[in-house]
Amino acid sequence: MRSSLKFTNKLNMLSEMTGESRFQILEYENLDGASDAETAFGLNIIRQSGIKLKQLRIILEESAVKIEPNSLSYMKGDIDVKSKSGGLIGFGKKIITSKLTGETAFKPTYSGNGEIFLEPSFGHFALIELEDDEIIVSDNMFYACEEGVEVSAAIQKNISASFLGNEGLYQTNLQGNGIVALKVPVPESEIFKCVLINDTLKVDGNFAILRTGNIEFSVEKSSKSIVGTMVSGEGLVNVYRGTGEVW
């Protein structure tokens, strides 16, 4: 077959992490696909701002991954797709978890050999490898993970504080062994990692996007007295205590 097209598509690899499967964050070098003046103007602004389109590729080698529904762009190879409900009890737990966290109830499992490309995005991604670890992340950050990672809901122990602290009553809990791909709200250059060693971190707002499972979360008045809180103007702060990490 002959064609007039010159296929010069190029993707740059920003980062890679390998476990049972291989996760890669890819970046498009340039976007020129304008078919009208309005789109061309928008693409020009994107180029001038240095914004690049990114895409997550997962390479399966007799392995399996869970992916957030409606995230698939395309895949090639001998790959089987299943959605496990876990029976009636498992179905009920997944529905409850979905209602509480805002995450979709069923995460399809892709297993076999081949390549999976998820939907391109102008957003930002992070890869994390869990080794019998546990992390709690903000809603809608989960994107994909290896089969050895369990995705569930994490309830805030201080229920009344959760309503007041803008962190939500439930967040997403990721626990086990394997690689996790997350959608993060800002580029990595704008994320700070606070390492706590039997220490306390107080944040004025819901800026924390991730914490390790051994960090306790609560919401407290910025001053011990109500009068002090009113005078300071800060009101309530999110408090993280223990030993671990807060992003």
Short mmCIF file of N, CA and C in Angstrom, two decimals, residues 29-162:
data_model
loop_
_atom_site.label_atom_id
_atom_site.label_comp_id
_atom_site.label_asym_id
_atom_site.label_seq_id
_atom_site.Cartn_x
_atom_site.Cartn_y
_atom_site.Cartn_z
N GLU A 29 5.68 16.06 21.12
CA GLU A 29 6.63 17.15 20.90
C GLU A 29 5.92 18.42 20.44
N ASN A 30 4.93 18.27 19.57
CA ASN A 30 4.24 19.45 19.05
C ASN A 30 2.85 19.06 18.57
N LEU A 31 1.95 20.03 18.52
CA LEU A 31 0.60 19.83 18.00
C LEU A 31 0.34 20.83 16.89
N ASP A 32 0.04 20.33 15.70
CA ASP A 32 -0.21 21.20 14.55
C ASP A 32 -1.53 20.88 13.87
N GLY A 33 -2.41 20.15 14.55
CA GLY A 33 -3.61 19.64 13.91
C GLY A 33 -4.77 20.61 13.86
N ALA A 34 -4.53 21.84 13.43
CA ALA A 34 -5.61 22.82 13.34
C ALA A 34 -6.32 22.71 12.00
N SER A 35 -7.64 22.71 12.04
CA SER A 35 -8.42 22.67 10.80
C SER A 35 -9.25 23.94 10.61
N ASP A 36 -9.13 24.87 11.56
CA ASP A 36 -9.81 26.16 11.44
C ASP A 36 -9.02 27.20 12.22
N ALA A 37 -9.35 28.47 12.01
CA ALA A 37 -8.58 29.57 12.61
C ALA A 37 -8.66 29.57 14.14
N GLU A 38 -9.83 29.23 14.66
CA GLU A 38 -10.00 29.24 16.12
C GLU A 38 -9.11 28.19 16.77
N THR A 39 -9.08 26.98 16.20
CA THR A 39 -8.23 25.92 16.74
C THR A 39 -6.75 26.28 16.60
N ALA A 40 -6.38 26.87 15.47
CA ALA A 40 -5.00 27.28 15.25
C ALA A 40 -4.57 28.33 16.28
N PHE A 41 -5.45 29.25 16.58
CA PHE A 41 -5.15 30.29 17.58
C PHE A 41 -4.95 29.65 18.96
N GLY A 42 -5.82 28.68 19.30
CA GLY A 42 -5.70 28.00 20.58
C GLY A 42 -4.40 27.21 20.69
N LEU A 43 -4.04 26.49 19.60
CA LEU A 43 -2.80 25.71 19.60
C LEU A 43 -1.58 26.62 19.72
N ASN A 44 -1.66 27.80 19.12
CA ASN A 44 -0.54 28.74 19.20
C ASN A 44 -0.33 29.22 20.63
N ILE A 45 -1.44 29.47 21.33
CA ILE A 45 -1.34 29.87 22.74
C ILE A 45 -0.75 28.74 23.57
N ILE A 46 -1.17 27.51 23.29
CA ILE A 46 -0.65 26.35 24.00
C ILE A 46 0.86 26.22 23.81
N ARG A 47 1.32 26.39 22.55
CA ARG A 47 2.75 26.30 22.25
C ARG A 47 3.53 27.39 22.97
N GLN A 48 3.00 28.62 22.94
CA GLN A 48 3.69 29.73 23.59
C GLN A 48 3.75 29.57 25.10
N SER A 49 2.75 28.88 25.65
CA SER A 49 2.72 28.66 27.11
C SER A 49 3.58 27.48 27.53
N GLY A 50 4.11 26.74 26.55
CA GLY A 50 4.94 25.58 26.88
C GLY A 50 4.16 24.39 27.38
N ILE A 51 2.85 24.35 27.09
CA ILE A 51 2.02 23.23 27.53
C ILE A 51 2.14 22.10 26.53
N LYS A 52 2.41 20.90 27.01
CA LYS A 52 2.57 19.74 26.14
C LYS A 52 1.49 18.69 26.45
N LEU A 53 1.04 18.03 25.40
CA LEU A 53 0.08 16.94 25.55
C LEU A 53 0.82 15.69 26.02
N LYS A 54 0.27 15.02 27.03
CA LYS A 54 0.92 13.84 27.60
C LYS A 54 0.01 12.62 27.48
N GLN A 55 0.62 11.46 27.57
CA GLN A 55 -0.13 10.21 27.44
C GLN A 55 0.58 9.13 28.24
N LEU A 56 -0.21 8.30 28.89
CA LEU A 56 0.34 7.19 29.67
C LEU A 56 0.30 5.90 28.85
N ARG A 57 1.44 5.22 28.75
CA ARG A 57 1.51 3.93 28.07
C ARG A 57 1.86 2.86 29.10
N ILE A 58 1.14 1.75 29.04
CA ILE A 58 1.40 0.62 29.94
C ILE A 58 1.73 -0.59 29.07
N ILE A 59 2.87 -1.19 29.34
CA ILE A 59 3.30 -2.37 28.59
C ILE A 59 3.10 -3.60 29.47
N LEU A 60 2.24 -4.50 29.02
CA LEU A 60 1.94 -5.72 29.76
C LEU A 60 2.85 -6.85 29.28
N GLU A 61 3.41 -7.59 30.23
CA GLU A 61 4.25 -8.75 29.93
C GLU A 61 3.79 -9.89 30.83
N GLU A 62 2.75 -10.59 30.37
CA GLU A 62 2.10 -11.62 31.19
C GLU A 62 1.73 -11.03 32.56
N SER A 63 1.11 -9.86 32.54
CA SER A 63 0.77 -9.14 33.76
C SER A 63 -0.62 -8.54 33.63
N ALA A 64 -1.05 -7.83 34.69
CA ALA A 64 -2.40 -7.27 34.70
C ALA A 64 -2.40 -5.91 35.39
N VAL A 65 -3.28 -5.03 34.93
CA VAL A 65 -3.42 -3.70 35.52
C VAL A 65 -4.90 -3.34 35.64
N LYS A 66 -5.20 -2.45 36.58
CA LYS A 66 -6.55 -1.88 36.72
C LYS A 66 -6.51 -0.45 36.20
N ILE A 67 -7.54 -0.07 35.45
CA ILE A 67 -7.57 1.24 34.83
C ILE A 67 -8.90 1.92 35.13
N GLU A 68 -8.84 3.22 35.38
CA GLU A 68 -10.06 4.00 35.58
C GLU A 68 -10.92 3.91 34.32
N PRO A 69 -12.22 3.56 34.45
CA PRO A 69 -13.10 3.43 33.28
C PRO A 69 -13.11 4.69 32.41
N ASN A 70 -13.31 4.49 31.13
CA ASN A 70 -13.38 5.56 30.13
C ASN A 70 -12.04 6.28 29.94
N SER A 71 -10.94 5.63 30.35
CA SER A 71 -9.62 6.24 30.20
C SER A 71 -8.85 5.65 29.02
N LEU A 72 -9.34 4.56 28.44
CA LEU A 72 -8.61 3.89 27.37
C LEU A 72 -8.67 4.69 26.06
N SER A 73 -7.50 4.83 25.42
CA SER A 73 -7.43 5.41 24.08
C SER A 73 -7.38 4.28 23.06
N TYR A 74 -6.38 3.42 23.14
CA TYR A 74 -6.33 2.22 22.31
C TYR A 74 -5.34 1.24 22.90
N MET A 75 -5.39 0.01 22.44
CA MET A 75 -4.45 -1.01 22.91
C MET A 75 -4.17 -1.98 21.78
N LYS A 76 -3.03 -2.64 21.86
CA LYS A 76 -2.70 -3.65 20.86
C LYS A 76 -2.01 -4.83 21.55
N GLY A 77 -2.23 -6.01 21.01
CA GLY A 77 -1.66 -7.21 21.59
C GLY A 77 -2.72 -8.18 22.06
N ASP A 78 -2.28 -9.23 22.71
CA ASP A 78 -3.18 -10.26 23.25
C ASP A 78 -3.58 -9.86 24.67
N ILE A 79 -4.58 -8.99 24.76
CA ILE A 79 -5.00 -8.42 26.04
C ILE A 79 -6.46 -8.76 26.29
N ASP A 80 -6.74 -9.29 27.49
CA ASP A 80 -8.10 -9.64 27.90
C ASP A 80 -8.60 -8.60 28.88
N VAL A 81 -9.86 -8.21 28.75
CA VAL A 81 -10.44 -7.19 29.61
C VAL A 81 -11.58 -7.79 30.43
N LYS A 82 -11.51 -7.62 31.74
CA LYS A 82 -12.55 -8.11 32.63
C LYS A 82 -12.89 -7.05 33.66
N SER A 83 -14.16 -7.04 34.08
CA SER A 83 -14.59 -6.17 35.16
C SER A 83 -15.08 -7.05 36.29
N LYS A 84 -14.32 -7.10 37.38
CA LYS A 84 -14.63 -8.00 38.48
C LYS A 84 -15.53 -7.31 39.51
N SER A 85 -16.69 -7.90 39.75
CA SER A 85 -17.60 -7.32 40.75
C SER A 85 -17.40 -7.92 42.12
N GLY A 86 -16.79 -9.12 42.20
CA GLY A 86 -16.56 -9.76 43.49
C GLY A 86 -17.81 -10.33 44.11
N GLY A 87 -18.81 -10.73 43.30
CA GLY A 87 -20.04 -11.29 43.85
C GLY A 87 -20.94 -10.20 44.39
N LEU A 88 -22.03 -10.61 45.03
CA LEU A 88 -23.03 -9.66 45.52
C LEU A 88 -22.46 -8.74 46.59
N ILE A 89 -21.69 -9.31 47.53
CA ILE A 89 -21.10 -8.49 48.60
C ILE A 89 -20.09 -7.52 48.01
N GLY A 90 -19.23 -8.04 47.13
CA GLY A 90 -18.24 -7.18 46.49
C GLY A 90 -18.89 -6.08 45.68
N PHE A 91 -20.00 -6.41 44.99
CA PHE A 91 -20.72 -5.42 44.21
C PHE A 91 -21.23 -4.30 45.12
N GLY A 92 -21.83 -4.70 46.27
CA GLY A 92 -22.35 -3.71 47.21
C GLY A 92 -21.26 -2.81 47.75
N LYS A 93 -20.11 -3.39 48.09
CA LYS A 93 -19.00 -2.61 48.64
C LYS A 93 -18.47 -1.63 47.60
N LYS A 94 -18.40 -2.07 46.33
CA LYS A 94 -17.89 -1.19 45.29
C LYS A 94 -18.83 -0.02 45.04
N ILE A 95 -20.15 -0.31 45.06
CA ILE A 95 -21.13 0.76 44.86
C ILE A 95 -21.03 1.79 45.99
N ILE A 96 -20.91 1.31 47.22
CA ILE A 96 -20.79 2.21 48.37
C ILE A 96 -19.53 3.04 48.25
N THR A 97 -18.40 2.38 47.93
CA THR A 97 -17.14 3.09 47.77
C THR A 97 -17.25 4.15 46.69
N SER A 98 -17.91 3.82 45.59
CA SER A 98 -18.07 4.76 44.50
C SER A 98 -18.87 5.97 44.94
N LYS A 99 -19.96 5.73 45.65
CA LYS A 99 -20.81 6.83 46.11
C LYS A 99 -20.05 7.75 47.06
N LEU A 100 -19.20 7.16 47.89
CA LEU A 100 -18.52 7.93 48.92
C LEU A 100 -17.35 8.73 48.38
N THR A 101 -16.58 8.15 47.48
CA THR A 101 -15.36 8.81 47.03
C THR A 101 -15.53 9.58 45.75
N GLY A 102 -16.57 9.32 44.99
CA GLY A 102 -16.73 9.94 43.69
C GLY A 102 -16.02 9.18 42.60
N GLU A 103 -15.25 8.14 42.95
CA GLU A 103 -14.59 7.30 41.95
C GLU A 103 -15.62 6.33 41.36
N THR A 104 -15.38 5.87 40.14
CA THR A 104 -16.28 4.91 39.52
C THR A 104 -16.20 3.57 40.23
N ALA A 105 -17.30 2.82 40.22
CA ALA A 105 -17.40 1.61 41.02
C ALA A 105 -16.48 0.50 40.54
N PHE A 106 -16.41 0.28 39.22
CA PHE A 106 -15.67 -0.86 38.71
C PHE A 106 -14.46 -0.40 37.91
N LYS A 107 -13.31 -0.95 38.26
CA LYS A 107 -12.07 -0.65 37.56
C LYS A 107 -11.73 -1.87 36.70
N PRO A 108 -11.89 -1.80 35.39
CA PRO A 108 -11.62 -2.96 34.53
C PRO A 108 -10.17 -3.43 34.68
N THR A 109 -9.98 -4.75 34.60
CA THR A 109 -8.65 -5.34 34.66
C THR A 109 -8.22 -5.77 33.26
N TYR A 110 -7.07 -5.30 32.84
CA TYR A 110 -6.50 -5.64 31.55
C TYR A 110 -5.32 -6.59 31.79
N SER A 111 -5.35 -7.77 31.20
CA SER A 111 -4.30 -8.74 31.45
C SER A 111 -3.81 -9.37 30.16
N GLY A 112 -2.54 -9.80 30.15
CA GLY A 112 -1.98 -10.46 28.97
C GLY A 112 -0.67 -9.85 28.55
N ASN A 113 -0.48 -9.75 27.24
CA ASN A 113 0.74 -9.18 26.65
C ASN A 113 0.35 -8.13 25.62
N GLY A 114 0.98 -6.97 25.69
CA GLY A 114 0.69 -5.93 24.71
C GLY A 114 0.90 -4.55 25.29
N GLU A 115 0.36 -3.56 24.59
CA GLU A 115 0.51 -2.16 25.00
C GLU A 115 -0.85 -1.51 25.15
N ILE A 116 -0.98 -0.69 26.19
CA ILE A 116 -2.20 0.06 26.45
C ILE A 116 -1.85 1.55 26.45
N PHE A 117 -2.58 2.32 25.67
CA PHE A 117 -2.40 3.78 25.65
C PHE A 117 -3.67 4.41 26.24
N LEU A 118 -3.50 5.20 27.28
CA LEU A 118 -4.64 5.87 27.89
C LEU A 118 -4.88 7.22 27.22
N GLU A 119 -6.01 7.83 27.53
CA GLU A 119 -6.40 9.08 26.88
C GLU A 119 -5.34 10.17 27.07
N PRO A 120 -4.94 10.86 25.98
CA PRO A 120 -3.99 11.97 26.13
C PRO A 120 -4.60 13.09 26.96
N SER A 121 -3.74 13.87 27.61
CA SER A 121 -4.22 14.94 28.49
C SER A 121 -3.17 16.04 28.58
N PHE A 122 -3.65 17.26 28.75
CA PHE A 122 -2.74 18.37 29.02
C PHE A 122 -2.41 18.45 30.51
N GLY A 123 -2.97 17.55 31.29
CA GLY A 123 -2.71 17.53 32.73
C GLY A 123 -1.36 16.92 33.06
N HIS A 124 -1.19 16.53 34.32
CA HIS A 124 0.09 16.05 34.80
C HIS A 124 -0.09 14.70 35.48
N PHE A 125 0.95 13.88 35.41
CA PHE A 125 0.89 12.53 35.96
C PHE A 125 2.06 12.27 36.90
N ALA A 126 1.87 11.31 37.79
CA ALA A 126 2.94 10.86 38.69
C ALA A 126 2.87 9.34 38.80
N LEU A 127 4.03 8.71 38.84
CA LEU A 127 4.13 7.27 39.02
C LEU A 127 4.70 6.99 40.41
N ILE A 128 4.07 6.05 41.12
CA ILE A 128 4.50 5.69 42.48
C ILE A 128 4.55 4.17 42.56
N GLU A 129 5.60 3.64 43.18
CA GLU A 129 5.67 2.21 43.41
C GLU A 129 5.43 1.92 44.89
N LEU A 130 4.39 1.15 45.17
CA LEU A 130 4.07 0.76 46.53
C LEU A 130 4.73 -0.59 46.84
N GLU A 131 5.36 -0.68 47.99
CA GLU A 131 5.97 -1.93 48.45
C GLU A 131 5.38 -2.24 49.82
N ASP A 132 4.23 -2.91 49.79
CA ASP A 132 3.47 -3.15 51.01
C ASP A 132 3.20 -1.84 51.73
N ASP A 133 2.82 -0.84 50.94
CA ASP A 133 2.58 0.52 51.44
C ASP A 133 1.10 0.87 51.32
N GLU A 134 0.78 2.03 51.88
CA GLU A 134 -0.58 2.57 51.80
C GLU A 134 -0.50 4.07 51.63
N ILE A 135 -1.26 4.61 50.66
CA ILE A 135 -1.36 6.05 50.48
C ILE A 135 -2.81 6.44 50.36
N ILE A 136 -3.11 7.66 50.78
CA ILE A 136 -4.46 8.23 50.64
C ILE A 136 -4.32 9.44 49.74
N VAL A 137 -5.13 9.50 48.68
CA VAL A 137 -5.02 10.58 47.70
C VAL A 137 -6.37 11.28 47.56
N SER A 138 -6.31 12.48 47.00
CA SER A 138 -7.53 13.25 46.78
C SER A 138 -8.41 12.58 45.72
N ASP A 139 -9.69 12.95 45.72
CA ASP A 139 -10.64 12.39 44.77
C ASP A 139 -10.20 12.62 43.33
N ASN A 140 -10.51 11.67 42.48
CA ASN A 140 -10.29 11.75 41.04
C ASN A 140 -8.83 11.79 40.62
N MET A 141 -7.91 11.44 41.54
CA MET A 141 -6.50 11.37 41.17
C MET A 141 -6.10 10.01 40.63
N PHE A 142 -6.85 8.95 41.00
CA PHE A 142 -6.48 7.62 40.53
C PHE A 142 -6.65 7.50 39.02
N TYR A 143 -5.64 6.86 38.36
CA TYR A 143 -5.68 6.68 36.91
C TYR A 143 -5.50 5.21 36.52
N ALA A 144 -4.50 4.55 37.11
CA ALA A 144 -4.26 3.15 36.81
C ALA A 144 -3.33 2.57 37.86
N CYS A 145 -3.31 1.24 37.98
CA CYS A 145 -2.40 0.59 38.93
C CYS A 145 -2.22 -0.87 38.54
N GLU A 146 -1.20 -1.49 39.09
CA GLU A 146 -1.00 -2.92 38.89
C GLU A 146 -2.01 -3.70 39.73
N GLU A 147 -2.19 -4.96 39.38
CA GLU A 147 -3.24 -5.77 39.99
C GLU A 147 -3.02 -5.97 41.49
N GLY A 148 -1.78 -5.87 41.96
CA GLY A 148 -1.49 -6.08 43.38
C GLY A 148 -1.85 -4.93 44.28
N VAL A 149 -2.42 -3.86 43.71
CA VAL A 149 -2.81 -2.69 44.50
C VAL A 149 -4.33 -2.69 44.65
N GLU A 150 -4.80 -2.57 45.88
CA GLU A 150 -6.24 -2.53 46.18
C GLU A 150 -6.70 -1.08 46.25
N VAL A 151 -7.80 -0.78 45.54
CA VAL A 151 -8.37 0.57 45.53
C VAL A 151 -9.65 0.57 46.35
N SER A 152 -9.70 1.43 47.37
CA SER A 152 -10.87 1.48 48.24
C SER A 152 -11.07 2.89 48.78
N ALA A 153 -12.06 3.03 49.66
CA ALA A 153 -12.36 4.33 50.26
C ALA A 153 -11.70 4.44 51.63
N ALA A 154 -11.15 5.61 51.93
CA ALA A 154 -10.56 5.89 53.24
C ALA A 154 -11.44 6.90 53.96
N ILE A 155 -12.01 6.49 55.09
CA ILE A 155 -12.88 7.38 55.85
C ILE A 155 -12.04 8.24 56.79
N GLN A 156 -12.37 9.52 56.86
CA GLN A 156 -11.70 10.40 57.81
C GLN A 156 -12.24 10.08 59.20
N LYS A 157 -11.32 9.82 60.13
CA LYS A 157 -11.74 9.40 61.47
C LYS A 157 -12.48 10.51 62.21
N ASN A 158 -12.08 11.74 61.97
CA ASN A 158 -12.76 12.86 62.60
C ASN A 158 -13.87 13.33 61.67
N ILE A 159 -15.08 12.76 61.83
CA ILE A 159 -16.16 12.99 60.87
C ILE A 159 -16.59 14.45 60.84
N SER A 160 -16.82 15.04 61.99
CA SER A 160 -17.26 16.44 62.01
C SER A 160 -16.19 17.34 61.43
N ALA A 161 -14.94 17.04 61.70
CA ALA A 161 -13.85 17.85 61.17
C ALA A 161 -13.78 17.74 59.66
N SER A 162 -14.09 16.58 59.13
CA SER A 162 -14.00 16.38 57.69
C SER A 162 -14.97 17.29 56.95
#
